[in-house]
Amino acid sequence: MYGSCVGRSRRGAAAAVAAVGAALLLAACSSGGEDRPSGGAQQPEGTAPFWVNPDGRAARQVAAYREDGDDEKAGLIRRIAEQPVGEWIGPDDPEAEAKGFTEAAGKAGRDALLVLYNIPHRDCGQFSKGGAADGNAYRQWVDKVAKGIGDRRATVVLEPDAVLHLVDGCTPGEFHQERYDLLKGAVERLKQQPATKVYVDAGNAGWSQPDSLFEPLRRAGIERADGFAVNVSNFQTTEASRDFGRSLSAKVGNKHFVIDTSRNGNGPYTQGDPKEKWCNPPGRALGEPPTTRTGDPLVDAYLWVKRPGESDGDCKGGPKAGDWYPEYALELARNTK
């Protein structure tokens, strides 16, 4: 999946946040969760200290199915709606979004889980292309995110695919040094916030050249980060992701890491066009629920970084990247053991 530049980014969730609109998101954040579709209930803090958004897309889908009298589908989507998922900060009003999410999480006694995905020349022009206009725009955007977080607790997954696209040559060479500088600067700026943890994205266990990641991660500021993230938006098993992460950790100063388990319950898809195995693959399932109780001292958490039920891109009948895809959400839930 990380073997070519074609259709690999499959993110789109940043665009999804922007599409919902900052005003709606902030209204949801300030609602307190009363009478929300998922009930606004948080998972036990000792198990999963991350905030459950009571007005996320899955929660709204639960409400829609209930209104239609379809309790079976509502029950399936509740498996997603009741778990904390990453909030991908949009490009337009990052300070307000970060503030809204972290304030709502703080009121609930939980940590916000944020994903930053706005690096210039993002996704090599594929399904989730875009990002900040230039380096200065990106630095200003990160600064606003940091100001929005303030002194509240937040866990940040930094720039999915950004390092990998440097290693595999997908990002043109003339942009490499700037990207390293931007990633390192983002880590340093975010770590100025006293209660913010930062994990730099480091690909997944399907990556065929893990030994080539050590130096790029160093140049991207891994020393100042809390660690790295693996399997973001991917389907590699938790066991494979743990082995991959431990091997990489040994090469970057024994840094801790987090694993995205949002859709890895049945492992990776092995059929069809190899270039699109990552894009809305059939037969997948939700993975382990988010938790900090991983049983491994190097694995800080299992997280749902990718938001289950949002499309990877307009492939296999799905809508554009980041759009809510209810049929796929139902399949993920039905296939979950």
Coordinates of C-alpha atoms in Angstrom, one line a residue:
M1 CA 0.0 0.0 0.0
Y2 CA 2.9 2.3 0.6
G3 CA 4.6 1.0 -2.4
S4 CA 3.5 3.6 -4.9
C5 CA 2.2 7.1 -5.1
V6 CA -1.1 6.2 -6.7
G7 CA -4.1 6.7 -4.5
R8 CA -2.3 6.1 -1.2
S9 CA -3.3 9.0 1.0
R10 CA -7.0 8.0 1.5
R11 CA -7.3 10.5 4.3
G12 CA -9.9 13.2 3.5
A13 CA -11.0 13.6 7.0
A14 CA -9.6 17.1 7.3
A15 CA -11.9 18.0 4.4
A16 CA -14.7 16.3 6.3
V17 CA -14.3 18.5 9.3
A18 CA -14.2 21.6 7.1
A19 CA -17.3 20.4 5.3
V20 CA -19.2 20.1 8.6
G21 CA -18.3 23.7 9.3
A22 CA -16.6 25.3 12.3
A23 CA -19.8 26.8 13.6
L24 CA -21.7 23.5 13.8
L25 CA -18.7 21.8 15.4
L26 CA -18.3 24.4 18.0
A27 CA -22.0 24.3 18.8
A28 CA -21.7 20.6 19.2
C29 CA -18.7 21.0 21.5
S30 CA -20.5 23.5 23.7
S31 CA -23.6 21.4 24.0
G32 CA -22.5 19.4 26.9
G33 CA -23.9 16.3 25.3
E34 CA -27.4 16.4 26.7
D35 CA -29.9 14.2 24.8
R36 CA -27.4 13.6 22.0
P37 CA -27.8 10.6 19.7
S38 CA -25.0 8.6 21.4
G39 CA -26.0 9.8 24.8
G40 CA -22.8 11.8 25.2
A41 CA -21.4 9.1 27.4
Q42 CA -17.7 8.9 27.9
Q43 CA -15.7 5.7 28.1
P44 CA -14.1 5.0 31.5
E45 CA -11.2 7.4 32.0
G46 CA -8.8 4.8 33.2
T47 CA -9.4 2.7 30.1
A48 CA -9.9 5.4 27.4
P49 CA -9.2 8.9 28.6
F50 CA -10.1 10.4 25.2
W51 CA -13.2 12.5 24.5
V52 CA -16.3 11.1 22.8
N53 CA -17.9 13.7 20.6
P54 CA -21.7 13.5 21.3
D55 CA -22.5 15.1 18.0
G56 CA -20.1 13.3 15.6
R57 CA -21.2 11.9 12.3
A58 CA -21.8 8.4 13.6
A59 CA -23.9 9.8 16.4
R60 CA -26.0 11.8 14.0
Q61 CA -26.4 8.6 11.9
V62 CA -27.7 6.8 14.9
A63 CA -30.3 9.5 15.4
A64 CA -31.4 9.3 11.8
Y65 CA -31.8 5.5 11.9
R66 CA -33.8 5.8 15.2
E67 CA -36.0 8.4 13.6
D68 CA -36.7 5.9 10.7
G69 CA -37.4 3.2 13.3
D70 CA -34.4 1.1 12.2
D71 CA -33.1 0.0 15.6
E72 CA -30.9 -2.7 14.1
K73 CA -28.8 -0.3 12.1
A74 CA -28.9 2.2 14.9
G75 CA -27.4 -0.4 17.2
L76 CA -24.6 -1.2 14.7
I77 CA -23.6 2.4 14.3
R78 CA -23.6 2.9 18.0
R79 CA -20.5 0.7 18.1
I80 CA -18.7 3.6 16.3
A81 CA -20.6 6.5 17.9
E82 CA -19.7 5.5 21.5
Q83 CA -16.0 5.5 20.9
P84 CA -13.6 8.4 20.9
V85 CA -12.3 9.2 17.4
G86 CA -9.8 11.7 16.0
E87 CA -10.9 15.2 15.3
W88 CA -9.2 16.3 12.1
I89 CA -8.6 20.1 12.3
G90 CA -9.8 21.9 9.2
P91 CA -7.9 24.7 7.3
D92 CA -10.2 27.7 7.9
D93 CA -10.5 28.3 11.6
P94 CA -8.0 26.1 13.4
E95 CA -7.8 28.1 16.6
A96 CA -11.5 28.0 17.1
E97 CA -11.8 24.3 16.3
A98 CA -8.9 23.3 18.5
K99 CA -10.3 25.4 21.3
G100 CA -13.8 24.0 20.9
F101 CA -12.7 20.4 20.9
T102 CA -10.3 20.8 23.8
E103 CA -12.7 22.8 25.9
A104 CA -15.4 20.2 25.4
A105 CA -13.0 17.4 26.3
G106 CA -11.9 19.3 29.4
K107 CA -15.4 19.8 30.6
A108 CA -15.9 16.0 30.3
G109 CA -12.7 15.3 32.1
R110 CA -11.1 13.8 29.0
D111 CA -8.3 14.4 26.6
A112 CA -8.9 15.7 23.0
L113 CA -7.6 13.6 20.2
L114 CA -6.6 15.8 17.3
V115 CA -5.2 15.1 13.9
L116 CA -3.2 17.7 11.9
Y117 CA -3.3 17.1 8.2
N118 CA -2.5 20.3 6.3
I119 CA 1.1 20.1 5.2
P120 CA 1.8 21.8 1.8
H121 CA 1.7 19.5 -1.2
R122 CA -0.3 17.0 0.8
D123 CA -1.0 13.6 -0.7
C124 CA 1.0 14.1 -3.9
G125 CA -2.1 15.4 -5.8
Q126 CA -4.2 12.3 -5.1
F127 CA -7.7 11.9 -3.4
S128 CA -6.8 14.1 -0.4
K129 CA -4.6 16.6 -2.2
G130 CA -4.4 20.1 -0.8
G131 CA -2.8 21.5 2.3
A132 CA -1.6 24.9 3.3
A133 CA -0.6 27.3 0.4
D134 CA 3.0 27.5 1.5
G135 CA 5.4 27.1 4.4
N136 CA 4.5 30.4 6.1
A137 CA 0.8 29.6 5.9
Y138 CA 1.4 26.2 7.5
R139 CA 3.4 27.7 10.3
Q140 CA 0.6 30.2 11.0
W141 CA -1.9 27.4 10.9
V142 CA 0.0 25.3 13.4
D143 CA 0.5 28.3 15.7
K144 CA -3.3 28.9 15.7
V145 CA -3.9 25.2 16.5
A146 CA -1.5 25.5 19.4
K147 CA -3.1 28.6 20.7
G148 CA -6.5 26.9 20.5
I149 CA -5.3 24.0 22.6
G150 CA -3.9 26.3 25.2
D151 CA -3.1 24.5 28.5
R152 CA -5.8 21.9 28.0
R153 CA -5.0 18.2 27.5
A154 CA -4.6 17.1 23.9
T155 CA -3.0 14.2 22.0
V156 CA -2.0 15.2 18.5
V157 CA -1.2 12.9 15.6
L158 CA 0.9 14.9 13.2
E159 CA 0.6 14.8 9.4
P160 CA -0.3 11.4 8.2
D161 CA 1.8 10.3 5.3
A162 CA 4.0 13.4 5.3
V163 CA 7.2 11.5 6.2
L164 CA 6.4 8.4 4.1
H165 CA 5.9 10.5 1.0
L166 CA 9.4 11.9 1.5
V167 CA 10.9 8.5 1.8
D168 CA 9.1 6.9 -1.2
G169 CA 9.8 9.8 -3.6
C170 CA 6.1 10.7 -4.0
T171 CA 6.7 14.2 -2.8
P172 CA 9.0 16.1 -5.3
G173 CA 12.6 16.6 -4.1
E174 CA 12.4 20.3 -4.2
F175 CA 9.9 20.3 -1.3
H176 CA 11.8 17.8 1.0
Q177 CA 13.9 20.2 3.1
E178 CA 10.9 22.5 3.6
R179 CA 8.7 19.7 4.8
Y180 CA 11.3 18.4 7.2
D181 CA 11.6 22.0 8.6
L182 CA 7.8 22.3 8.8
L183 CA 7.4 19.0 10.6
K184 CA 10.2 19.7 13.1
G185 CA 8.8 23.2 13.7
A186 CA 5.3 21.9 14.2
V187 CA 6.5 19.5 16.9
E188 CA 8.4 22.2 18.6
R189 CA 5.5 24.6 18.5
L190 CA 3.0 22.1 19.8
K191 CA 5.2 21.0 22.6
Q192 CA 5.2 24.5 23.9
Q193 CA 1.7 23.7 25.2
P194 CA 2.1 22.2 28.6
A195 CA -0.4 19.3 28.3
T196 CA 0.0 18.4 24.6
K197 CA 1.4 15.1 23.4
V198 CA 2.6 14.8 19.9
Y199 CA 3.0 11.7 17.8
V200 CA 4.6 12.0 14.3
D201 CA 3.1 9.7 11.7
A202 CA 5.4 6.8 10.7
G203 CA 3.5 4.7 8.3
N204 CA 2.4 1.1 8.8
A205 CA 3.5 -2.5 8.9
G206 CA 2.9 -2.9 5.2
W207 CA 5.8 -0.5 4.5
S208 CA 8.5 -2.5 2.9
Q209 CA 11.5 -0.4 4.0
P210 CA 11.3 0.3 7.7
D211 CA 15.0 0.8 8.0
S212 CA 14.7 3.9 5.7
L213 CA 12.5 5.7 8.2
F214 CA 15.0 6.4 11.0
E215 CA 16.8 9.3 9.5
P216 CA 13.7 11.0 8.1
L217 CA 11.9 10.8 11.4
R218 CA 14.9 12.3 13.1
R219 CA 14.9 15.2 10.6
A220 CA 11.2 15.6 11.2
G221 CA 11.8 16.2 14.9
I222 CA 11.0 12.9 16.5
E223 CA 13.4 13.6 19.4
R224 CA 11.2 16.4 20.7
A225 CA 7.9 14.5 20.0
D226 CA 6.4 12.1 22.5
G227 CA 6.6 9.4 19.9
F228 CA 5.2 8.2 16.6
A229 CA 1.9 6.8 15.2
V230 CA 1.6 3.7 13.1
N231 CA -1.2 2.3 10.9
V232 CA -3.1 5.6 10.5
S233 CA -6.1 5.0 8.2
N234 CA -4.7 1.5 7.4
F235 CA -5.7 -2.0 8.1
Q236 CA -2.6 -3.8 9.3
T237 CA -3.3 -6.0 12.3
T238 CA -2.5 -4.8 15.8
E239 CA 0.1 -7.5 16.3
A240 CA 1.9 -6.6 13.0
S241 CA 1.7 -2.9 13.9
R242 CA 3.1 -3.6 17.4
D243 CA 6.0 -5.5 15.9
F244 CA 6.6 -2.8 13.3
G245 CA 6.5 -0.1 16.0
R246 CA 8.8 -1.8 18.3
S247 CA 11.4 -2.3 15.6
L248 CA 11.2 1.3 14.6
S249 CA 11.3 2.5 18.2
A250 CA 14.6 0.8 18.7
K251 CA 16.0 3.0 15.9
V252 CA 14.6 6.3 17.2
G253 CA 15.7 6.3 20.8
N254 CA 13.1 3.9 22.2
K255 CA 10.3 6.3 21.5
H256 CA 6.8 5.2 22.5
F257 CA 4.1 4.9 19.8
V258 CA 0.3 4.7 19.3
I259 CA -1.5 2.4 16.9
D260 CA -4.6 3.2 14.9
T261 CA -6.9 0.2 15.4
S262 CA -10.0 1.9 13.9
R263 CA -10.5 -0.6 11.0
N264 CA -8.0 -3.4 11.4
G265 CA -10.3 -6.0 13.0
N266 CA -9.9 -8.3 9.9
G267 CA -6.5 -7.2 8.9
P268 CA -5.5 -5.8 5.4
Y269 CA -7.4 -6.5 2.2
T270 CA -5.4 -8.7 -0.1
Q271 CA -7.5 -8.9 -3.3
G272 CA -8.1 -6.6 -6.3
D273 CA -5.8 -3.9 -7.6
P274 CA -2.8 -3.6 -5.3
K275 CA -2.8 0.2 -5.8
E276 CA -6.3 0.5 -4.3
K277 CA -6.2 -2.1 -1.5
W278 CA -6.3 0.7 1.0
C279 CA -9.4 2.4 -0.5
N280 CA -12.8 1.3 1.0
P281 CA -11.8 -2.4 1.0
P282 CA -14.6 -4.8 1.5
G283 CA -14.8 -7.2 4.4
R284 CA -13.0 -5.1 7.0
A285 CA -14.0 -4.7 10.6
L286 CA -13.6 -2.3 13.5
G287 CA -10.5 -3.1 15.6
E288 CA -9.7 -2.9 19.3
P289 CA -11.6 0.0 21.0
P290 CA -9.4 3.0 21.9
T291 CA -7.6 2.4 25.2
T292 CA -4.4 3.2 27.0
R293 CA -4.3 -0.3 28.5
T294 CA -2.3 -1.9 25.7
G295 CA -0.2 -4.4 27.8
D296 CA 2.9 -3.1 26.1
P297 CA 5.1 -0.4 27.8
L298 CA 6.1 1.0 24.4
V299 CA 2.5 1.3 23.1
D300 CA 0.9 4.3 24.7
A301 CA -2.5 3.8 23.2
Y302 CA -4.7 2.1 20.7
L303 CA -6.6 5.0 18.9
W304 CA -9.2 5.4 16.3
V305 CA -7.4 8.1 14.3
K306 CA -9.2 7.4 11.1
R307 CA -13.0 8.0 11.7
P308 CA -14.7 4.7 10.9
G309 CA -17.5 5.3 8.3
E310 CA -15.8 8.0 6.4
S311 CA -14.8 7.2 2.8
D312 CA -11.2 6.7 1.7
G313 CA -12.1 8.1 -1.7
D314 CA -14.3 7.7 -4.7
C315 CA -13.5 4.1 -5.3
K316 CA -15.5 0.8 -4.9
G317 CA -18.7 2.8 -5.0
G318 CA -17.7 5.2 -2.2
P319 CA -18.1 9.0 -2.1
K320 CA -15.2 11.4 -2.2
A321 CA -12.6 11.2 0.5
G322 CA -13.8 12.2 3.9
D323 CA -17.5 12.0 3.2
W324 CA -19.7 9.9 5.5
Y325 CA -20.3 6.5 3.9
P326 CA -23.1 4.8 5.9
E327 CA -23.0 1.5 4.0
Y328 CA -19.4 1.1 4.7
A329 CA -19.9 2.1 8.4
L330 CA -22.5 -0.6 8.7
E331 CA -20.3 -3.2 7.1
L332 CA -17.4 -2.4 9.5
A333 CA -19.8 -2.8 12.5
R334 CA -21.4 -6.0 11.2
N335 CA -18.0 -7.6 10.6
T336 CA -16.8 -6.8 14.1
K337 CA -16.4 -9.8 16.4

